[in-house]
mmCIF file of C-alpha atoms in Angstrom:
data_model
loop_
_atom_site.group_PDB
_atom_site.id
_atom_site.type_symbol
_atom_site.label_atom_id
_atom_site.label_comp_id
_atom_site.label_asym_id
_atom_site.label_seq_id
_atom_site.Cartn_x
_atom_site.Cartn_y
_atom_site.Cartn_z
ATOM 1 C CA MET A 1 -22.132 24.746 -11.674
ATOM 2 C CA LYS A 2 -19.849 25.271 -14.694
ATOM 3 C CA THR A 3 -16.796 24.633 -12.516
ATOM 4 C CA LEU A 4 -18.413 21.472 -11.134
ATOM 5 C CA ARG A 5 -19.185 20.148 -14.614
ATOM 6 C CA ALA A 6 -15.669 21.007 -15.809
ATOM 7 C CA SER A 7 -14.070 19.240 -12.845
ATOM 8 C CA LEU A 8 -16.178 16.141 -13.436
ATOM 9 C CA ARG A 9 -15.241 16.210 -17.095
ATOM 10 C CA ILE A 10 -11.527 16.110 -16.389
ATOM 11 C CA VAL A 11 -11.932 13.326 -13.811
ATOM 12 C CA THR A 12 -13.786 11.076 -16.255
ATOM 13 C CA TRP A 13 -11.351 12.068 -19.013
ATOM 14 C CA LEU A 14 -8.442 10.944 -16.849
ATOM 15 C CA ALA A 15 -9.787 7.408 -16.613
ATOM 16 C CA GLY A 16 -10.252 6.998 -20.336
ATOM 17 C CA LEU A 17 -7.121 8.651 -21.651
ATOM 18 C CA TRP A 18 -4.450 8.328 -18.990
ATOM 19 C CA PHE A 19 -1.363 6.642 -20.430
ATOM 20 C CA GLY A 20 0.848 6.175 -17.376
ATOM 21 C CA LEU A 21 4.211 4.505 -17.041
ATOM 22 C CA ALA A 22 4.219 1.271 -18.944
ATOM 23 C CA SER A 23 7.579 0.043 -20.225
ATOM 24 C CA ILE A 24 10.274 0.500 -17.586
ATOM 25 C CA THR A 25 13.935 -0.401 -18.034
ATOM 26 C CA VAL A 26 16.467 -1.101 -15.306
ATOM 27 C CA ALA A 27 19.023 1.719 -15.074
ATOM 28 C CA ALA A 28 21.914 -0.660 -15.621
ATOM 29 C CA ALA A 29 20.370 -2.294 -18.681
ATOM 30 C CA ASP A 30 21.787 -1.913 -22.185
ATOM 31 C CA THR A 31 20.074 1.138 -23.687
ATOM 32 C CA GLN A 32 20.133 -0.527 -27.116
ATOM 33 C CA ASP A 33 18.087 -3.511 -25.899
ATOM 34 C CA THR A 34 14.550 -3.096 -27.215
ATOM 35 C CA THR A 35 13.207 -6.390 -25.894
ATOM 36 C CA PRO A 36 9.977 -5.503 -24.057
ATOM 37 C CA ALA A 37 10.015 -6.312 -20.355
ATOM 38 C CA LEU A 38 7.703 -5.461 -17.487
ATOM 39 C CA PHE A 39 8.929 -4.032 -14.190
ATOM 40 C CA PRO A 40 6.839 -3.108 -11.137
ATOM 41 C CA HIS A 41 6.302 0.628 -10.780
ATOM 42 C CA GLU A 42 4.104 3.318 -9.344
ATOM 43 C CA ALA A 43 3.568 6.805 -10.769
ATOM 44 C CA THR A 44 1.526 9.835 -9.803
ATOM 45 C CA TYR A 45 0.337 12.582 -12.134
ATOM 46 C CA SER A 46 -1.123 16.033 -11.682
ATOM 47 C CA ALA A 47 -3.932 17.230 -13.920
ATOM 48 C CA SER A 48 -5.008 20.656 -15.052
ATOM 49 C CA MET A 49 -7.503 22.127 -17.463
ATOM 50 C CA SER A 50 -7.968 25.389 -19.329
ATOM 51 C CA LYS A 51 -7.032 28.540 -17.395
ATOM 52 C CA GLY A 52 -4.849 26.534 -15.041
ATOM 53 C CA ILE A 53 -7.608 24.954 -12.939
ATOM 54 C CA SER A 54 -5.969 21.984 -11.217
ATOM 55 C CA LEU A 55 -7.005 18.809 -9.449
ATOM 56 C CA SER A 56 -4.553 18.196 -6.628
ATOM 57 C CA GLY A 57 -3.376 14.587 -6.354
ATOM 58 C CA ALA A 58 -5.290 13.686 -9.492
ATOM 59 C CA GLY A 59 -4.258 10.086 -9.847
ATOM 60 C CA LYS A 60 -1.945 7.138 -9.391
ATOM 61 C CA ARG A 61 -1.054 4.275 -11.704
ATOM 62 C CA SER A 62 0.752 1.096 -10.674
ATOM 63 C CA LEU A 63 1.955 -2.181 -12.132
ATOM 64 C CA THR A 64 2.548 -5.070 -9.714
ATOM 65 C CA ASP A 65 3.853 -8.585 -10.266
ATOM 66 C CA GLN A 66 1.422 -11.285 -9.100
ATOM 67 C CA GLY A 67 3.735 -14.200 -9.986
ATOM 68 C CA ASN A 68 3.709 -16.748 -12.822
ATOM 69 C CA ASN A 69 3.771 -13.968 -15.485
ATOM 70 C CA VAL A 70 0.503 -12.546 -14.118
ATOM 71 C CA TRP A 71 0.390 -8.766 -13.473
ATOM 72 C CA LEU A 72 -2.044 -6.252 -12.001
ATOM 73 C CA TYR A 73 -2.243 -2.899 -13.804
ATOM 74 C CA ARG A 74 -4.306 -0.320 -11.920
ATOM 75 C CA THR A 75 -5.384 3.326 -12.060
ATOM 76 C CA GLU A 76 -6.814 5.173 -9.067
ATOM 77 C CA VAL A 77 -8.221 8.700 -9.293
ATOM 78 C CA ARG A 78 -9.357 10.530 -6.171
ATOM 79 C CA SER A 79 -10.997 13.963 -6.192
ATOM 80 C CA PHE A 80 -13.714 15.900 -4.385
ATOM 81 C CA ILE A 81 -16.022 15.202 -7.340
ATOM 82 C CA ALA A 82 -15.512 11.526 -8.084
ATOM 83 C CA ASP A 83 -13.398 8.444 -7.431
ATOM 84 C CA ILE A 84 -12.302 6.082 -10.187
ATOM 85 C CA ASP A 85 -10.839 2.618 -9.848
ATOM 86 C CA GLU A 86 -9.780 0.870 -13.063
ATOM 87 C CA SER A 87 -7.740 -2.330 -13.234
ATOM 88 C CA VAL A 88 -6.819 -5.282 -15.389
ATOM 89 C CA VAL A 89 -5.316 -8.612 -14.398
ATOM 90 C CA LEU A 90 -3.199 -9.699 -17.354
ATOM 91 C CA LEU A 91 -0.857 -12.390 -18.521
ATOM 92 C CA TRP A 92 2.457 -11.230 -20.026
ATOM 93 C CA GLU A 93 3.143 -13.826 -22.730
ATOM 94 C CA ASP A 94 5.497 -13.654 -25.718
ATOM 95 C CA ASP A 95 5.940 -9.896 -25.185
ATOM 96 C CA ARG A 96 2.187 -9.341 -25.420
ATOM 97 C CA VAL A 97 -0.528 -8.273 -23.000
ATOM 98 C CA VAL A 98 -3.170 -10.997 -22.655
ATOM 99 C CA PRO A 99 -6.062 -9.561 -20.588
ATOM 100 C CA LEU A 100 -7.815 -11.885 -18.157
ATOM 101 C CA ARG A 101 -10.115 -9.663 -16.066
ATOM 102 C CA TYR A 102 -10.960 -5.963 -16.476
ATOM 103 C CA ARG A 103 -12.869 -3.838 -13.954
ATOM 104 C CA TYR A 104 -13.926 -0.169 -13.994
ATOM 105 C CA SER A 105 -15.823 1.828 -11.382
ATOM 106 C CA LEU A 106 -16.754 5.523 -11.262
ATOM 107 C CA LYS A 107 -18.493 6.835 -8.142
ATOM 108 C CA GLY A 108 -19.088 10.394 -7.028
ATOM 109 C CA LEU A 109 -21.322 13.245 -6.032
ATOM 110 C CA MET A 110 -24.100 14.489 -8.321
ATOM 111 C CA ILE A 111 -23.226 11.910 -10.973
ATOM 112 C CA ARG A 112 -24.530 8.505 -11.937
ATOM 113 C CA ASN A 113 -22.250 5.685 -10.854
ATOM 114 C CA ARG A 114 -20.751 3.753 -13.768
ATOM 115 C CA GLU A 115 -19.303 0.279 -13.842
ATOM 116 C CA GLN A 116 -17.919 -2.061 -16.459
ATOM 117 C CA SER A 117 -16.550 -5.592 -16.227
ATOM 118 C CA ILE A 118 -14.980 -7.850 -18.857
ATOM 119 C CA ASP A 119 -13.811 -11.436 -18.360
ATOM 120 C CA PHE A 120 -11.636 -12.984 -21.067
ATOM 121 C CA ASP A 121 -11.927 -16.766 -21.462
ATOM 122 C CA TRP A 122 -9.222 -17.596 -23.977
ATOM 123 C CA GLN A 123 -9.892 -21.328 -23.770
ATOM 124 C CA THR A 124 -13.461 -20.972 -25.017
ATOM 125 C CA GLY A 125 -12.691 -17.888 -27.130
ATOM 126 C CA ILE A 126 -15.446 -15.832 -25.475
ATOM 127 C CA ALA A 127 -15.420 -12.513 -23.618
ATOM 128 C CA THR A 128 -18.316 -11.863 -21.253
ATOM 129 C CA GLY A 129 -19.050 -8.652 -19.418
ATOM 130 C CA LYS A 130 -21.453 -6.064 -18.139
ATOM 131 C CA TYR A 131 -21.775 -2.369 -18.988
ATOM 132 C CA ARG A 132 -24.326 -0.043 -17.378
ATOM 133 C CA GLY A 133 -26.143 -3.040 -15.972
ATOM 134 C CA LYS A 134 -26.464 -4.842 -19.311
ATOM 135 C CA SER A 135 -24.644 -8.106 -19.995
ATOM 136 C CA PHE A 136 -22.787 -8.771 -23.239
ATOM 137 C CA GLU A 137 -20.887 -11.597 -24.897
ATOM 138 C CA LEU A 138 -18.352 -11.333 -27.709
ATOM 139 C CA GLU A 139 -16.215 -13.763 -29.666
ATOM 140 C CA LEU A 140 -12.571 -13.121 -28.851
ATOM 141 C CA GLN A 141 -10.469 -11.973 -31.791
ATOM 142 C CA ASP A 142 -6.710 -12.523 -31.977
ATOM 143 C CA GLY A 143 -4.916 -9.799 -30.042
ATOM 144 C CA ALA A 144 -8.073 -8.442 -28.407
ATOM 145 C CA LEU A 145 -7.306 -6.036 -25.565
ATOM 146 C CA ASP A 146 -9.152 -4.173 -22.796
ATOM 147 C CA PRO A 147 -9.427 -0.366 -22.315
ATOM 148 C CA LEU A 148 -6.512 -0.286 -19.856
ATOM 149 C CA GLY A 149 -4.193 -3.101 -20.910
ATOM 150 C CA PHE A 150 -3.813 -1.750 -24.440
ATOM 151 C CA GLN A 151 -2.101 1.313 -22.963
ATOM 152 C CA LEU A 152 0.532 -0.926 -21.416
ATOM 153 C CA GLN A 153 0.955 -2.717 -24.753
ATOM 154 C CA MET A 154 1.348 0.590 -26.579
ATOM 155 C CA HIS A 155 4.288 1.685 -24.457
ATOM 156 C CA GLN A 156 5.920 -1.724 -24.851
ATOM 157 C CA ASP A 157 5.546 -1.486 -28.632
ATOM 158 C CA LEU A 158 7.069 2.003 -28.668
ATOM 159 C CA LYS A 159 10.022 0.645 -26.711
ATOM 160 C CA ALA A 160 10.410 -2.086 -29.348
ATOM 161 C CA GLY A 161 10.712 0.596 -32.042
ATOM 162 C CA GLU A 162 7.229 0.574 -33.563
ATOM 163 C CA ARG A 163 5.959 3.924 -34.803
ATOM 164 C CA ASP A 164 2.462 3.205 -36.162
ATOM 165 C CA LEU A 165 0.264 1.344 -33.699
ATOM 166 C CA THR A 166 -3.245 -0.104 -34.007
ATOM 167 C CA TYR A 167 -5.187 -1.937 -31.291
ATOM 168 C CA ASN A 168 -8.461 -3.874 -31.233
ATOM 169 C CA ILE A 169 -10.133 -3.045 -27.925
ATOM 170 C CA ILE A 170 -13.265 -4.415 -26.271
ATOM 171 C CA ASP A 171 -15.107 -1.551 -24.591
ATOM 172 C CA LYS A 172 -18.775 -0.990 -23.704
ATOM 173 C CA GLY A 173 -19.811 -4.291 -25.231
ATOM 174 C CA ARG A 174 -18.213 -3.848 -28.655
ATOM 175 C CA TYR A 175 -14.879 -3.756 -30.471
ATOM 176 C CA ASN A 176 -13.152 -0.428 -31.145
ATOM 177 C CA GLU A 177 -10.026 0.096 -33.244
ATOM 178 C CA ASP A 178 -7.634 2.737 -31.890
ATOM 179 C CA ARG A 179 -4.581 3.952 -33.762
ATOM 180 C CA PHE A 180 -1.549 5.958 -32.601
ATOM 181 C CA ALA A 181 1.494 7.302 -34.428
ATOM 182 C CA VAL A 182 4.830 8.871 -33.543
ATOM 183 C CA VAL A 183 4.723 12.311 -35.173
ATOM 184 C CA ASP A 184 8.116 13.564 -33.931
ATOM 185 C CA ASP A 185 11.127 11.454 -32.868
ATOM 186 C CA ASP A 186 12.961 14.418 -31.364
ATOM 187 C CA SER A 187 10.495 16.755 -29.679
ATOM 188 C CA SER A 188 11.924 19.023 -26.962
ATOM 189 C CA ILE A 189 9.958 19.814 -23.805
ATOM 190 C CA ASN A 190 10.943 21.522 -20.571
ATOM 191 C CA THR A 191 10.575 19.450 -17.417
ATOM 192 C CA ASN A 192 11.674 20.707 -14.014
ATOM 193 C CA GLY A 193 13.827 23.358 -15.631
ATOM 194 C CA GLN A 194 15.611 20.928 -17.933
ATOM 195 C CA THR A 195 15.148 20.344 -21.653
ATOM 196 C CA THR A 196 14.269 16.749 -22.491
ATOM 197 C CA GLN A 197 14.179 15.120 -25.913
ATOM 198 C CA THR A 198 11.062 12.974 -26.276
ATOM 199 C CA LEU A 199 8.922 10.944 -28.639
ATOM 200 C CA LYS A 200 5.795 12.887 -29.511
ATOM 201 C CA VAL A 201 2.841 10.526 -30.047
ATOM 202 C CA GLU A 202 -0.603 11.418 -31.361
ATOM 203 C CA LYS A 203 -3.875 9.518 -31.332
ATOM 204 C CA VAL A 204 -4.941 9.220 -34.967
ATOM 205 C CA ARG A 205 -8.517 10.319 -35.601
ATOM 206 C CA GLY A 206 -10.637 11.016 -38.675
ATOM 207 C CA GLU A 207 -9.831 13.972 -40.905
ATOM 208 C CA ASP A 208 -12.914 15.840 -39.684
ATOM 209 C CA SER A 209 -12.157 15.365 -35.986
ATOM 210 C CA LYS A 210 -11.378 18.531 -34.060
ATOM 211 C CA ARG A 211 -10.224 16.691 -30.947
ATOM 212 C CA GLN A 212 -6.468 16.173 -30.516
ATOM 213 C CA THR A 213 -4.547 13.971 -28.055
ATOM 214 C CA LEU A 214 -0.749 14.277 -27.768
ATOM 215 C CA MET A 215 1.762 12.469 -25.535
ATOM 216 C CA TRP A 216 5.429 13.200 -24.827
ATOM 217 C CA ILE A 217 7.396 10.074 -23.871
ATOM 218 C CA ASP A 218 11.026 9.964 -22.732
ATOM 219 C CA PRO A 219 12.829 7.094 -24.547
ATOM 220 C CA ASN A 220 15.957 7.594 -22.432
ATOM 221 C CA GLN A 221 14.177 7.022 -19.116
ATOM 222 C CA GLY A 222 12.237 3.831 -19.613
ATOM 223 C CA HIS A 223 9.702 5.387 -21.999
ATOM 224 C CA LEU A 224 8.238 7.452 -19.202
ATOM 225 C CA LEU A 225 5.175 9.515 -20.012
ATOM 226 C CA LEU A 226 6.153 13.089 -19.153
ATOM 227 C CA ARG A 227 3.141 14.969 -20.456
ATOM 228 C CA LEU A 228 -0.251 14.387 -22.052
ATOM 229 C CA LEU A 229 -2.348 17.120 -23.682
ATOM 230 C CA GLN A 230 -5.856 16.878 -25.050
ATOM 231 C CA VAL A 231 -7.500 19.708 -26.966
ATOM 232 C CA GLU A 232 -11.300 19.564 -27.241
ATOM 233 C CA PRO A 233 -13.331 20.832 -30.239
ATOM 234 C CA ASP A 234 -14.329 23.938 -28.255
ATOM 235 C CA GLY A 235 -10.660 24.783 -27.678
ATOM 236 C CA SER A 236 -10.525 23.784 -24.011
ATOM 237 C CA GLU A 237 -7.403 21.901 -22.944
ATOM 238 C CA TYR A 238 -6.685 19.122 -20.469
ATOM 239 C CA GLU A 239 -3.153 18.310 -19.380
ATOM 240 C CA LEU A 240 -1.340 15.636 -17.358
ATOM 241 C CA LYS A 241 2.196 16.015 -16.003
ATOM 242 C CA LEU A 242 4.324 13.444 -14.212
ATOM 243 C CA LYS A 243 4.843 14.307 -10.544
ATOM 244 C CA ASP A 244 6.667 11.304 -9.147
ATOM 245 C CA ALA A 245 7.622 7.742 -10.088
ATOM 246 C CA THR A 246 8.950 4.740 -8.184
ATOM 247 C CA ILE A 247 10.465 1.836 -10.148
ATOM 248 C CA ARG A 248 11.174 -1.544 -8.608
ATOM 249 C CA ASP A 249 13.327 -4.085 -10.431
#
């Protein structure tokens, strides 16, 4: 039962904290150009938890061009415990993510199914949605983002050179403010037997928080997420590592 609960925990954690590929550059592009641009891609990640317990084929994230500056950003997680499907249809406008429709679904064995939907009506300035069967309505604030699209915006902002990042996110019927900071501009990690210099990014929490989330992002390869580590208050660890990526220009 403990193994079952632990496996479920990492599956649900993946959906909430998975920062996949987001700002991709064409190989032939000028490496000094920091103008954010979106490129279609697909990436898969493996996940593991304390003591090396792994979830094979943990998840896939993709970004696809729908035309007219509209994009579909999607995360799919498949495991023997639960399946997660999270997506946002967004408008890429003036180098910013403008969410239009967000959907989240968690279904599995021995767990309660969870769903969330958010529709952004920028003409009326109202966001409407449903969480755990209850409807909500919020006034849209400037720069408001969804739980998935803000991750795409974060990687674009890192590519543009920003180092202290704050986002206003609608989630579960309310606004949340999330902050991230680059804590090391030259952090070395070993990937596939090679040493890679990365940006080390941390989610900023309160001084009393014992939870820690760290990301290692490769600025020389399209700001690819190479590794994500989360340490829980009880000392248990969850880790994501990039397995494979396909970039389409």
